[in-house]
Short mmCIF file of C-alpha atoms and ligand atoms in Angstrom, two decimals:
data_model
loop_
_atom_site.label_atom_id
_atom_site.label_comp_id
_atom_site.label_asym_id
_atom_site.label_seq_id
_atom_site.Cartn_x
_atom_site.Cartn_y
_atom_site.Cartn_z
CA MET A 1 0.00 0.00 0.00
CA LYS A 2 1.58 3.26 -1.13
CA ILE A 3 0.87 6.32 1.00
CA LEU A 4 1.33 9.97 0.12
CA ALA A 5 2.16 11.70 3.43
CA ILE A 6 2.09 15.42 4.20
CA GLU A 7 3.66 17.28 7.15
CA THR A 8 3.37 21.02 7.84
CA SER A 9 3.07 21.30 11.63
CA CYS A 10 5.75 23.96 12.14
CA ASP A 11 8.24 25.52 9.73
CA GLU A 12 8.75 22.61 7.32
CA THR A 13 6.68 21.82 4.23
CA SER A 14 7.18 18.14 3.55
CA ALA A 15 5.66 15.40 1.39
CA ALA A 16 6.71 11.77 1.02
CA VAL A 17 5.66 8.52 -0.62
CA VAL A 18 6.18 5.49 1.61
CA GLU A 19 5.17 1.84 1.68
CA LYS A 20 5.19 -0.91 4.31
CA SER A 21 7.33 -3.83 3.17
CA GLN A 22 6.72 -7.55 3.74
CA GLY A 23 9.32 -7.40 6.50
CA ASN A 24 7.11 -5.03 8.50
CA TYR A 25 9.29 -2.00 8.06
CA VAL A 26 8.64 1.08 6.00
CA ILE A 27 10.49 2.00 2.84
CA VAL A 28 10.66 5.54 1.56
CA HIS A 29 10.17 6.11 -2.17
CA SER A 30 10.59 9.86 -1.80
CA ASN A 31 10.77 12.41 1.01
CA ILE A 32 10.89 16.06 -0.01
CA THR A 33 11.17 18.84 2.57
CA SER A 34 11.28 22.56 2.04
CA SER A 35 12.21 24.51 5.15
CA SER A 36 11.86 28.18 5.97
CA VAL A 37 14.36 27.82 8.81
CA ASP A 38 16.73 30.39 7.28
CA LEU A 39 14.03 33.02 7.55
CA HIS A 40 13.49 32.16 11.22
CA ALA A 41 17.21 32.05 12.02
CA ALA A 42 17.28 35.79 11.46
CA THR A 43 14.48 36.42 13.96
CA GLY A 44 15.60 33.92 16.60
CA GLY A 45 12.39 31.90 16.39
CA ILE A 46 9.41 31.18 14.20
CA ILE A 47 6.92 33.85 13.24
CA PRO A 48 3.80 31.71 12.58
CA GLU A 49 2.28 33.91 9.90
CA ARG A 50 5.53 33.91 7.93
CA ALA A 51 5.91 30.14 8.23
CA ALA A 52 2.35 29.53 6.98
CA ARG A 53 2.75 31.89 4.05
CA GLU A 54 5.88 30.05 2.93
CA GLN A 55 4.07 26.73 3.31
CA ALA A 56 1.13 27.89 1.19
CA LYS A 57 3.67 28.78 -1.52
CA TYR A 58 5.55 25.48 -1.41
CA MET A 59 2.89 22.91 -0.55
CA LEU A 60 1.82 21.93 -4.08
CA PRO A 61 5.30 21.99 -5.67
CA VAL A 62 6.58 19.83 -2.80
CA ILE A 63 3.75 17.30 -3.27
CA VAL A 64 4.36 17.18 -7.03
CA GLU A 65 8.08 16.69 -6.43
CA ALA A 66 7.48 13.88 -3.91
CA LEU A 67 5.07 12.07 -6.26
CA THR A 68 7.30 12.32 -9.33
CA ALA A 69 10.50 11.50 -7.43
CA SER A 70 8.83 8.38 -5.99
CA THR A 71 8.91 6.62 -9.36
CA GLY A 72 12.65 6.92 -9.80
CA GLU A 73 11.94 7.78 -13.46
CA ASN A 74 13.57 10.66 -15.23
CA ILE A 75 10.74 13.12 -15.70
CA PRO A 76 11.47 16.29 -17.69
CA ASP A 77 11.70 19.25 -15.36
CA LEU A 78 8.87 21.02 -17.13
CA TYR A 79 6.00 22.39 -15.12
CA GLU A 80 3.18 20.75 -17.11
CA ALA A 81 4.92 17.39 -17.62
CA LYS A 82 5.58 17.10 -13.89
CA TRP A 83 2.08 18.07 -12.79
CA GLU A 84 0.50 15.69 -15.30
CA LYS A 85 2.75 12.86 -14.18
CA ALA A 86 2.00 13.65 -10.52
CA SER A 87 -1.70 13.47 -11.23
CA ASP A 88 -1.25 10.09 -12.98
CA ILE A 89 0.71 8.72 -10.02
CA LEU A 90 -1.92 9.91 -7.58
CA LYS A 91 -4.69 8.32 -9.64
CA ASN A 92 -2.99 5.00 -10.32
CA SER A 93 -0.36 4.26 -7.68
CA ILE A 94 -1.28 5.98 -4.43
CA ASP A 95 -3.63 4.07 -2.13
CA ALA A 96 -4.07 6.56 0.72
CA VAL A 97 -3.15 10.03 1.91
CA ALA A 98 -1.77 10.71 5.42
CA VAL A 99 -1.47 14.12 7.05
CA THR A 100 -0.30 15.67 10.33
CA TYR A 101 -3.39 17.19 11.96
CA GLY A 102 -1.70 18.35 15.20
CA PRO A 103 -0.11 19.51 17.38
CA GLY A 104 1.47 22.55 15.80
CA LEU A 105 0.82 26.03 14.51
CA ILE A 106 -2.73 26.49 13.29
CA GLY A 107 -1.85 28.35 10.06
CA SER A 108 0.83 25.79 9.20
CA LEU A 109 -1.36 22.78 9.99
CA LEU A 110 -4.22 24.17 7.90
CA VAL A 111 -2.03 24.33 4.79
CA GLY A 112 -1.22 20.60 4.97
CA VAL A 113 -4.61 19.43 6.18
CA GLU A 114 -6.55 21.33 3.51
CA ALA A 115 -4.18 20.10 0.78
CA ALA A 116 -4.62 16.50 1.96
CA LYS A 117 -8.39 16.83 2.19
CA THR A 118 -8.56 18.23 -1.33
CA ILE A 119 -6.49 15.35 -2.72
CA SER A 120 -8.54 12.82 -0.77
CA PHE A 121 -11.78 14.24 -2.19
CA ALA A 122 -10.60 14.83 -5.76
CA TYR A 123 -8.88 11.45 -6.17
CA ASP A 124 -11.17 9.46 -3.87
CA LYS A 125 -8.40 8.21 -1.58
CA PRO A 126 -8.74 7.30 2.11
CA LEU A 127 -7.36 9.99 4.44
CA ILE A 128 -5.36 9.04 7.56
CA PRO A 129 -4.90 11.83 10.15
CA VAL A 130 -1.65 11.46 12.14
CA ASN A 131 -0.49 12.88 15.49
CA HIS A 132 2.84 14.54 14.70
CA LEU A 133 4.43 13.35 17.96
CA LEU A 134 3.69 9.68 17.29
CA GLY A 135 5.12 10.17 13.80
CA HIS A 136 8.47 11.01 15.43
CA LEU A 137 8.52 7.59 17.13
CA TYR A 138 7.52 5.75 13.97
CA ALA A 139 10.54 7.14 12.13
CA ASN A 140 12.20 4.15 13.83
CA PHE A 141 10.24 1.74 11.63
CA ILE A 142 11.75 3.22 8.48
CA ARG A 143 14.65 1.49 6.76
CA THR A 144 16.22 3.63 4.06
CA ASN A 145 18.64 2.45 1.40
CA ASP A 146 21.53 4.23 3.02
CA TYR A 147 20.85 3.02 6.56
CA LYS A 148 23.95 0.84 6.47
CA LEU A 149 25.98 4.04 6.39
CA ASP A 150 24.32 5.13 9.57
CA ALA A 151 25.28 2.21 11.78
CA LYS A 152 25.75 4.34 14.87
CA ARG A 153 22.12 5.36 14.92
CA TYR A 154 20.14 2.15 15.27
CA THR A 155 20.22 -1.60 15.42
CA LEU A 156 20.60 -2.77 11.84
CA ASP A 157 19.45 -6.33 12.10
CA ALA A 158 16.31 -5.76 14.13
CA LEU A 159 13.03 -3.91 14.25
CA PRO A 160 11.48 -2.53 17.43
CA THR A 161 9.61 -5.08 19.53
CA PHE A 162 6.81 -4.54 22.04
CA PRO A 163 6.53 -3.44 24.73
CA PHE A 164 8.60 -0.40 23.91
CA ILE A 165 9.25 2.90 25.64
CA GLY A 166 9.09 5.91 23.36
CA LEU A 167 10.92 9.12 24.24
CA ILE A 168 9.95 12.17 22.19
CA VAL A 169 12.33 15.13 22.51
CA SER A 170 11.70 18.02 20.19
CA GLY A 171 11.52 21.79 20.18
CA GLY A 172 7.99 21.69 21.56
CA HIS A 173 7.73 18.41 23.50
CA THR A 174 9.43 16.05 25.90
CA ASP A 175 7.28 12.98 26.56
CA LEU A 176 7.61 9.36 27.62
CA LEU A 177 5.17 6.77 26.28
CA LEU A 178 4.67 3.06 26.84
CA TYR A 179 3.62 1.13 23.71
CA LEU A 180 2.14 -2.35 24.22
CA SER A 181 1.18 -2.82 20.58
CA HIS A 182 0.71 -0.58 17.56
CA THR A 183 -2.76 0.31 18.81
CA GLU A 184 -2.28 0.41 22.58
CA TYR A 185 -0.19 3.07 24.24
CA LYS A 186 -0.07 5.02 27.47
CA TRP A 187 1.47 8.41 28.29
CA LEU A 188 3.86 8.00 31.23
CA GLY A 189 5.13 11.51 31.80
CA GLY A 190 6.42 14.65 30.16
CA THR A 191 7.78 18.10 30.74
CA ARG A 192 5.97 20.33 33.18
CA ASP A 193 7.14 23.48 31.46
CA ASP A 194 9.69 23.91 28.66
CA ALA A 195 10.65 21.18 26.21
CA ALA A 196 14.29 20.05 26.14
CA GLY A 197 14.87 21.42 22.62
CA GLU A 198 13.20 24.68 23.58
CA ALA A 199 15.60 25.10 26.53
CA LEU A 200 18.60 24.42 24.28
CA ASP A 201 17.33 26.89 21.69
CA LYS A 202 16.67 29.65 24.21
CA ILE A 203 19.94 29.26 26.09
CA GLY A 204 21.76 29.05 22.75
CA ARG A 205 20.15 32.30 21.68
CA LEU A 206 21.38 33.87 24.86
CA ILE A 207 24.96 33.06 23.96
CA GLY A 208 24.58 34.38 20.46
CA MET A 209 23.49 31.34 18.41
CA SER A 210 20.88 31.56 15.70
CA TYR A 211 17.71 29.45 15.73
CA PRO A 212 17.65 26.46 16.09
CA ALA A 213 20.63 26.30 18.45
CA GLY A 214 20.64 22.50 19.01
CA PRO A 215 23.02 21.60 16.15
CA GLU A 216 25.54 24.32 17.10
CA ILE A 217 25.38 23.31 20.77
CA GLU A 218 26.27 19.76 19.71
CA LYS A 219 29.14 20.98 17.53
CA ARG A 220 30.57 23.22 20.24
CA ALA A 221 30.19 20.60 22.98
CA SER A 222 32.09 18.04 20.90
CA LYS A 223 35.12 20.36 20.77
CA VAL A 224 35.81 19.73 24.48
CA ASN A 225 36.01 16.59 26.61
CA SER A 226 34.98 18.14 29.88
CA SER A 227 33.74 21.37 31.37
CA LYS A 228 34.71 23.30 34.45
CA PHE A 229 31.07 24.37 34.71
CA SER A 230 28.10 22.27 35.65
CA PHE A 231 24.35 22.77 35.59
CA LYS A 232 21.86 20.91 37.74
CA SER A 233 20.10 18.08 35.92
CA PRO A 234 16.48 18.99 36.67
CA MET A 235 14.13 16.52 38.42
CA LEU A 236 16.80 13.83 38.29
CA HIS A 237 15.82 12.26 41.60
CA THR A 238 12.04 12.58 41.57
CA ASP A 239 9.93 9.41 41.66
CA ASP A 240 7.80 10.32 38.66
CA LEU A 241 8.60 10.15 34.95
CA ASP A 242 8.28 13.90 34.43
CA PHE A 243 10.76 16.51 33.29
CA SER A 244 11.24 20.25 33.75
CA PHE A 245 13.65 22.47 31.86
CA SER A 246 12.65 26.04 32.68
CA GLY A 247 14.77 26.07 35.87
CA LEU A 248 17.80 25.08 33.82
CA LYS A 249 17.09 28.03 31.56
CA SER A 250 17.10 30.42 34.52
CA GLU A 251 20.23 28.81 36.01
CA ALA A 252 22.04 29.14 32.68
CA GLN A 253 20.87 32.72 32.37
CA ARG A 254 22.25 33.62 35.81
CA PHE A 255 25.48 31.79 35.07
CA ILE A 256 25.98 33.56 31.75
CA HIS A 257 25.39 36.92 33.38
CA ARG A 258 28.12 36.19 35.90
CA HIS A 259 30.57 35.12 33.23
CA SER A 260 29.91 37.84 30.77
CA GLU A 261 33.05 39.96 30.65
CA THR A 262 31.22 43.23 31.02
CA HIS A 263 28.73 41.97 33.62
CA ALA A 264 26.37 44.36 31.93
CA VAL A 265 24.13 41.92 30.17
CA ARG A 266 20.55 41.69 31.22
CA ARG A 267 18.50 39.42 29.04
CA ARG A 268 15.03 38.12 29.64
CA ILE A 269 14.32 34.61 28.36
CA PRO A 270 10.64 34.08 27.61
CA SER A 271 9.18 31.77 30.23
CA ALA A 272 7.01 28.75 29.44
CA SER A 273 4.65 29.71 32.24
CA VAL A 274 3.53 32.72 30.24
CA ASN A 275 3.56 30.77 26.99
CA PRO A 276 -0.08 29.86 26.28
CA LEU A 277 0.70 26.62 24.47
CA ARG A 278 3.53 24.28 25.28
CA SER A 279 3.73 23.10 21.69
CA PHE A 280 4.77 26.61 20.65
CA GLY A 281 8.21 26.42 22.20
CA LYS A 282 9.89 27.29 18.94
CA LEU A 283 8.04 30.56 18.51
CA TYR A 284 9.78 33.85 18.20
CA THR A 285 9.25 35.95 21.31
CA GLU A 286 10.02 39.64 21.44
CA PRO A 287 13.18 40.10 23.54
CA SER A 288 12.94 42.64 26.36
CA ARG A 289 14.21 46.16 25.78
CA SER A 290 17.04 45.58 28.23
CA VAL A 291 18.75 43.09 25.93
CA GLN A 292 22.25 44.21 25.07
CA ASP A 293 23.49 41.55 22.66
CA ASP A 294 26.60 43.45 21.73
CA LYS A 295 27.76 43.51 25.34
CA LEU A 296 27.59 39.74 25.77
CA GLN A 297 31.16 38.55 25.57
CA LEU A 298 32.08 34.97 26.25
CA ASP A 299 35.24 33.50 24.82
CA GLU A 300 35.05 30.48 22.50
CA GLN A 301 36.33 28.00 25.10
CA THR A 302 33.78 29.20 27.67
CA LYS A 303 30.97 28.88 25.11
CA ASN A 304 32.08 25.34 24.23
CA GLU A 305 32.24 24.34 27.88
CA ILE A 306 28.81 25.85 28.57
CA CYS A 307 27.44 23.75 25.69
CA PHE A 308 29.10 20.63 27.08
CA ALA A 309 27.66 21.22 30.57
CA LEU A 310 24.25 22.07 29.15
CA GLN A 311 24.04 18.89 27.11
CA LYS A 312 25.15 16.87 30.12
CA ALA A 313 22.43 18.33 32.35
CA VAL A 314 19.67 17.77 29.78
CA PHE A 315 20.80 14.33 28.58
CA THR A 316 21.43 12.87 32.07
CA VAL A 317 17.81 13.27 33.12
CA LEU A 318 16.42 12.17 29.74
CA ILE A 319 18.43 8.95 29.92
CA LYS A 320 17.77 8.26 33.60
CA LYS A 321 13.98 8.59 33.37
CA THR A 322 13.76 6.66 30.11
CA LEU A 323 15.75 3.72 31.51
CA LYS A 324 13.69 3.86 34.70
CA ALA A 325 10.50 3.57 32.61
CA ALA A 326 12.01 0.77 30.52
CA GLU A 327 12.89 -1.25 33.63
CA LYS A 328 9.56 -0.60 35.33
CA TYR A 329 7.54 -1.78 32.32
CA LYS A 330 10.01 -4.49 31.24
CA ALA A 331 10.40 -2.91 27.83
CA LYS A 332 12.22 -4.79 25.08
CA SER A 333 13.03 -1.70 23.06
CA ILE A 334 13.52 2.02 23.50
CA LEU A 335 12.52 4.23 20.57
CA LEU A 336 13.86 7.77 20.45
CA GLY A 337 12.21 10.44 18.34
CA GLY A 338 12.22 14.19 17.70
CA GLY A 339 14.70 16.82 16.58
CA VAL A 340 16.97 16.58 19.64
CA ILE A 341 17.59 12.90 18.81
CA ALA A 342 19.64 14.16 15.85
CA ASN A 343 22.32 14.63 18.54
CA GLN A 344 24.84 11.79 18.30
CA THR A 345 26.25 12.42 21.81
CA LEU A 346 22.78 11.73 23.20
CA ILE A 347 22.49 8.44 21.29
CA ASN A 348 25.99 7.34 22.36
CA SER A 349 25.30 8.21 26.02
CA PHE A 350 22.01 6.29 25.89
CA GLN A 351 23.76 3.22 24.47
CA SER A 352 26.56 3.37 27.07
CA SER A 353 24.04 3.65 29.92
CA ILE A 354 22.17 0.58 28.64
CA VAL A 355 25.42 -1.38 28.49
CA ASN A 356 26.70 -0.10 31.86
CA ASN A 357 23.44 -1.05 33.55
CA ASN A 358 23.49 -4.54 31.98
CA LEU A 359 20.08 -4.04 30.43
CA SER A 360 18.98 -6.22 27.54
CA ILE A 361 17.07 -3.49 25.77
CA LYS A 362 17.53 -2.55 22.14
CA LEU A 363 17.93 1.13 21.40
CA PHE A 364 16.47 2.65 18.25
CA ALA A 365 17.19 6.14 16.96
CA ALA A 366 16.13 7.00 13.45
CA THR A 367 18.65 8.09 10.90
CA LYS A 368 19.55 11.75 11.49
CA SER A 369 17.61 13.26 8.61
CA LEU A 370 14.44 11.55 9.84
CA CYS A 371 14.71 12.95 13.40
CA THR A 372 13.70 16.50 12.53
CA ASP A 373 10.26 17.15 11.04
CA ASN A 374 9.56 15.26 7.80
CA ALA A 375 6.64 13.62 6.01
CA ALA A 376 8.17 10.13 5.76
CA MET A 377 7.68 9.58 9.51
CA ILE A 378 4.02 10.63 9.20
CA GLY A 379 3.65 8.08 6.39
CA ALA A 380 5.38 5.45 8.53
CA TYR A 381 2.85 5.91 11.33
CA ALA A 382 -0.03 5.80 8.82
CA ALA A 383 1.35 2.59 7.26
CA PHE A 384 0.80 0.81 10.59
CA HIS A 385 -2.57 2.50 11.24
CA THR A 386 -4.43 2.38 7.94
CA GLU A 387 -7.64 1.58 9.84
CA ASP A 388 -7.50 5.10 11.38
CA ASN A 389 -8.69 6.58 8.07
CA LYS A 390 -11.57 9.07 8.22
CA PRO A 391 -13.88 10.71 5.69
CA TRP A 392 -12.14 13.92 4.58
CA GLU A 393 -14.97 16.09 5.98
CA LYS A 394 -14.20 14.80 9.48
CA VAL A 395 -10.50 15.66 9.49
CA GLN A 396 -9.70 18.98 11.19
CA ALA A 397 -6.43 20.62 12.15
CA ASN A 398 -5.98 20.51 15.93
CA PRO A 399 -3.09 22.72 17.13
CA GLU A 400 -3.47 21.57 20.74
CA LEU A 401 -3.65 17.85 20.04
CA TYR A 402 -1.80 15.86 22.70
CA PHE A 403 -2.11 12.20 23.64
CA GLY A 404 -5.28 10.29 24.36
O1 KG4 B 1 11.25 17.68 15.92
P1 KG4 B 1 11.70 19.02 15.51
O2 KG4 B 1 12.31 19.18 14.14
O3 KG4 B 1 10.54 20.05 15.59
C1 KG4 B 1 9.54 19.99 16.58
O4 KG4 B 1 8.58 19.24 16.38
O5 KG4 B 1 9.75 20.70 17.60
O6 KG4 B 1 12.75 19.51 16.64
C2 KG4 B 1 13.41 20.72 16.59
C3 KG4 B 1 14.34 20.80 17.79
C4 KG4 B 1 14.97 22.17 18.00
O7 KG4 B 1 14.82 22.53 19.36
C5 KG4 B 1 16.44 21.95 17.65
O8 KG4 B 1 17.34 22.79 18.35
C6 KG4 B 1 16.63 20.51 18.06
O9 KG4 B 1 15.44 19.86 17.64
N1 KG4 B 1 17.80 19.88 17.41
C7 KG4 B 1 18.90 19.45 18.09
C8 KG4 B 1 19.81 18.97 17.12
N2 KG4 B 1 19.22 19.10 15.89
C9 KG4 B 1 17.99 19.67 16.09
N3 KG4 B 1 19.16 19.45 19.41
C10 KG4 B 1 20.36 18.96 19.80
N4 KG4 B 1 21.29 18.48 18.93
C11 KG4 B 1 21.06 18.46 17.59
N5 KG4 B 1 21.98 17.99 16.75
ZN1 ZN B 2 8.52 17.55 15.42
#
């Protein structure tokens, strides 16, 4: 069954054609993503209206590109030839359409959902609405042609087995789930305030990084082997399976103030408690008037060591609570998903902790390009949940969708 999948929950416009193989994994025929991240880098976060306008521009060309690329044929790069071919493929080779319906930014979600509904109606294809967050976990069921090159990321010879613990760590969410089967899952805990990626992005911004800061934090941290600084790993010793990262943000802010050469920097980081929706962690927030970027002076070594300490604080609690959940529920696998999982240090630390604790649990982390938002993961979830299809009139964008 070939599925055309569409993802537009935040700043990416993505379409993919995927198919479940006999071996119960998902293969990707095409996965095309257009990102407006460069626009947002300049503003330090996403301006929703701008993101949606870009998505409205790119949605159809991205779908056409994904459909035509899925055949592997050489199709002339002419507007009409491509659109005609895309229409043929839709009519004759696509069996269903899948789309992210939440959580995310309302304007962005509407672009994808309305495009998917139109295709479903016009071509009479079943429509499968997908929760973006679960899509992140299902990226682990994808096997791409080049996965052998990515041996450090996941177990090559195996597929996830149930029960599994899913950890979602993105710019808007940090959640732990227990999956008993493809259709039975339970939310175990999550962040009480900021998401892990959100904390990294906001602290990174404070030390002069552009949005999103996660990749640069990883790069800087890997330049040092230790740090003379340390940040408290939040909620490390609590009995629950929850997280909290806003305290870390404040601690880092205080620390950076102390270490700024001029001691003149006052910078307000937007707090999650005044953020109306937790899924909007990546949004641009107007900095306070007291911000004095030009006065913030940290030398390169200090910045690298701050990044190292920051990663350590965030990763230690993520790993501890995930392993705790895995032991408690006797999980056979751990599936990691979300943009922060692109971080190789996190994957390596997870794997070492499993080995050091003598746990017989298999760790899965999707190939790097499938960790950040993309349509292939939405298609992967849909491939295992084809029975979730709904009449197109019933599918609505839901920005506040969570679990349940
Ligand atoms: O899943 P995603 O693409 O979008 C959401 O659904 O939120 O995640 C984006 C987040 C950002 O916070 C970004 O800084 C973080 O993923 N990220 C990373 C890395 N690459 C992206 N964090 C740490 N290390 C990375 N290499
Ligand atoms: Zn995401």
